[in-house]
mmCIF file of C-alpha atoms in Angstrom:
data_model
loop_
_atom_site.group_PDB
_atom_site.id
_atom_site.type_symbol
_atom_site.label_atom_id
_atom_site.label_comp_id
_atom_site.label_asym_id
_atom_site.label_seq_id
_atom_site.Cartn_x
_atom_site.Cartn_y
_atom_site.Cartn_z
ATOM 1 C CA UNK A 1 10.462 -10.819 25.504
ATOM 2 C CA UNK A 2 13.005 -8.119 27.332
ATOM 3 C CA UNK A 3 12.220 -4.686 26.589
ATOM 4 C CA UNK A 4 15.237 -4.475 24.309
ATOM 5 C CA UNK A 5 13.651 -7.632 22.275
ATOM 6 C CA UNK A 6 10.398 -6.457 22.308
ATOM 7 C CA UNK A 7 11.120 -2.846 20.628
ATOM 8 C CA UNK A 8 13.778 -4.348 18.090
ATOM 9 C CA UNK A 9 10.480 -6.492 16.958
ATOM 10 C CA UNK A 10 8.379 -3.909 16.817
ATOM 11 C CA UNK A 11 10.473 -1.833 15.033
ATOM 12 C CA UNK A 12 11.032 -3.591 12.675
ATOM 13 C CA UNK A 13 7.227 -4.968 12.182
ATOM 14 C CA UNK A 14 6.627 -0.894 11.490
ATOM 15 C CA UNK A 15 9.294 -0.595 9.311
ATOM 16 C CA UNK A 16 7.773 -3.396 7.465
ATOM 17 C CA UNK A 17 5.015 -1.889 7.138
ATOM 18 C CA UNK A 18 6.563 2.108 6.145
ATOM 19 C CA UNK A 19 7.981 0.194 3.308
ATOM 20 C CA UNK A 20 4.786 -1.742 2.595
ATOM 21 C CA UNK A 21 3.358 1.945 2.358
ATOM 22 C CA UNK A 22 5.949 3.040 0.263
ATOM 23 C CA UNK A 23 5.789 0.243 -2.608
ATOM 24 C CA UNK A 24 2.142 1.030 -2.739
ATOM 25 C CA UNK A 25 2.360 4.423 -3.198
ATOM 26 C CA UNK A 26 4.791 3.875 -5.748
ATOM 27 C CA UNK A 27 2.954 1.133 -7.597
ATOM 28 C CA UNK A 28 -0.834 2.024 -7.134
ATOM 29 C CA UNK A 29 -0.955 5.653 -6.974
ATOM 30 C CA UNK A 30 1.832 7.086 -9.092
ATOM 31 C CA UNK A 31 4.865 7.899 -6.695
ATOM 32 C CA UNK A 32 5.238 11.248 -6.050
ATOM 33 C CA UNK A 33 3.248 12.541 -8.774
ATOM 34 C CA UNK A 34 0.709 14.738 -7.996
ATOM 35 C CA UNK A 35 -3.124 14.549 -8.109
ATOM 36 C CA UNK A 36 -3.570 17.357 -10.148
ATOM 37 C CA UNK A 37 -1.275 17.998 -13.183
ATOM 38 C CA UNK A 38 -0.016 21.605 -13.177
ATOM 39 C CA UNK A 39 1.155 23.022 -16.512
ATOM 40 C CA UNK A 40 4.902 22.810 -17.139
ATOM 41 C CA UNK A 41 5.804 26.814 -17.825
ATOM 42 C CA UNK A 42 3.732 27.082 -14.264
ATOM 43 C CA UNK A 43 6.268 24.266 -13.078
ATOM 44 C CA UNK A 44 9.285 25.713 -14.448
ATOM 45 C CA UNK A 45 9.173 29.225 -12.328
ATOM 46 C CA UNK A 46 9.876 27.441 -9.332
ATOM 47 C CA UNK A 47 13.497 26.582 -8.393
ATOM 48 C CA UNK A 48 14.527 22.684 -8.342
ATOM 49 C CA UNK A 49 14.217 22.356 -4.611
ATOM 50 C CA UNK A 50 10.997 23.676 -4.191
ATOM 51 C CA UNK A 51 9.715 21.091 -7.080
ATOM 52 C CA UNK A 52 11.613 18.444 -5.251
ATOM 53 C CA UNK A 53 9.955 19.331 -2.154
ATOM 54 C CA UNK A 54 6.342 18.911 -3.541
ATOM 55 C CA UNK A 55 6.902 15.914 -4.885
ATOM 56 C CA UNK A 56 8.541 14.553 -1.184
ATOM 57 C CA UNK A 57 5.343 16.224 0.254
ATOM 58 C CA UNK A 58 3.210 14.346 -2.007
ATOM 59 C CA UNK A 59 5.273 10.950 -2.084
ATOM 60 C CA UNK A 60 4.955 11.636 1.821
ATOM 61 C CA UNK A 61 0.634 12.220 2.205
ATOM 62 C CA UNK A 62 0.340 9.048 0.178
ATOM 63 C CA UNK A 63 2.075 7.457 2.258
ATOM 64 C CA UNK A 64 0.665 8.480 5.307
ATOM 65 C CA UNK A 65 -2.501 7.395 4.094
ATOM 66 C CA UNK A 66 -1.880 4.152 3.372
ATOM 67 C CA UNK A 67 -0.280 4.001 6.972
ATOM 68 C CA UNK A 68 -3.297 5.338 8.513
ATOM 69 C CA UNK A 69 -5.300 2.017 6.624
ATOM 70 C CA UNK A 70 -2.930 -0.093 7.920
ATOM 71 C CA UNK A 71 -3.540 1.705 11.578
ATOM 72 C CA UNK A 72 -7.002 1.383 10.855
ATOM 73 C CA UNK A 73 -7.028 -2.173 9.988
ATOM 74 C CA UNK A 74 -5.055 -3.246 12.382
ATOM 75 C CA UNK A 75 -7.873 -1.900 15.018
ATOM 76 C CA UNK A 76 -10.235 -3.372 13.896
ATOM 77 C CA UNK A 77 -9.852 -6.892 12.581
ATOM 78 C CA UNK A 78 -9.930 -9.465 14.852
ATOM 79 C CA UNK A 79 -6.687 -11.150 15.352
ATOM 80 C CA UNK A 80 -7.249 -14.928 13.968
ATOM 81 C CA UNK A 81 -5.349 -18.557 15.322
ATOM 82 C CA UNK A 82 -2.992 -20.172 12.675
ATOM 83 C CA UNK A 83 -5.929 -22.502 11.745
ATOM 84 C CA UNK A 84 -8.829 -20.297 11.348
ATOM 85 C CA UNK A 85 -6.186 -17.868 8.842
ATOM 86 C CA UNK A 86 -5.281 -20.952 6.852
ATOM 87 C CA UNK A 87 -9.256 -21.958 6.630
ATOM 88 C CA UNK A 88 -9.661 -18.143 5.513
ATOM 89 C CA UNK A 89 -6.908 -19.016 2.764
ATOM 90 C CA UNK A 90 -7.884 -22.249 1.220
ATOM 91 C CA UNK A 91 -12.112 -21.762 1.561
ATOM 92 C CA UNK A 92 -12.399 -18.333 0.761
ATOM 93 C CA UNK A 93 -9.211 -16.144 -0.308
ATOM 94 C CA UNK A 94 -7.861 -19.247 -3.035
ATOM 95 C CA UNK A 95 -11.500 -19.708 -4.730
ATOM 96 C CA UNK A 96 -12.187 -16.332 -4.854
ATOM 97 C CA UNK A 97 -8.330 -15.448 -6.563
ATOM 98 C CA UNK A 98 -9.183 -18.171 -9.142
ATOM 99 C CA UNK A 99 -12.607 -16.949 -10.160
ATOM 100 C CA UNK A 100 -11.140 -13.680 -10.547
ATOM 101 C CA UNK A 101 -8.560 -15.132 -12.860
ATOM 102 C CA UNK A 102 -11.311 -16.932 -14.993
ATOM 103 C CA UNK A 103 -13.612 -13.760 -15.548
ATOM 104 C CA UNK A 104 -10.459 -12.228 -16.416
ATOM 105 C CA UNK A 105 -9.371 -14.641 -18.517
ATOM 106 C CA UNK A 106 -12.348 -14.746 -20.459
ATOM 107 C CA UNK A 107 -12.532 -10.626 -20.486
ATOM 108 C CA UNK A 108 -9.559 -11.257 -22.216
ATOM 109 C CA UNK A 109 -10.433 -14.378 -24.702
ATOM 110 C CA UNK A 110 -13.924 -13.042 -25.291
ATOM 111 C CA UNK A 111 -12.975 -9.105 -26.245
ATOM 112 C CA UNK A 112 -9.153 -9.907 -27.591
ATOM 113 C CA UNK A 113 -8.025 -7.220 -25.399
ATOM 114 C CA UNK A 114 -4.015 -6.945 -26.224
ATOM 115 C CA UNK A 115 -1.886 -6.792 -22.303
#
């Protein structure tokens, strides 16, 4: 690759993974939520910016640290061959999915748990 090619990819492998960050946040650890609820007539004596801004800042830390796993991970995981990810897929990652699926299945069945 050029160094025009080469930064296009990249780019776009890190925005990839920004919005990878950002569906997580919004899907495993409430959005921009906070951790800590604050009562509402605390809430309510700030104006509507300032409330907007917290929840940016928080929306924004989440995200960051789900970045910094990725960063992390990325370190420090070997990069595998075609083959040896595929072997990882069908010997471990595919038997290990479906047992989860059975125990949860039968969670389910056994208790009568309602979804």
């Amino acid at each position: 690759y050029g160094s025009t090619q080469y930064l296009l990819f990249m780019q776009g492998e890190y925005l990839t993974i920004v919005l990878m960050c950002a569906m997580m946040t919004l899907l495993f650890l409430s959005g921009w939520h906070g951790l800590v609820p604050l009562p509402q007539d605390f809430v309510d004596q700030f104006p509507l910016w300032m409330i907007g801004l917290g929840h940016l800042t928080w929306f924004a830390l989440k995200m960051l640290f789900f970045f910094f796993m990725f960063a992390i991970i990325k370190a420090m995981v070997p990069r595998y061959r075609y083959d040896q990810l595929m072997r990882l897929g069908w010997k471990i990652f595919l038997p290990t999915s479906l047992v989860a699926v059975l125990i949860s299945a039968g969670y389910v069945g056994y208790t009568g748990v309602q979804a």
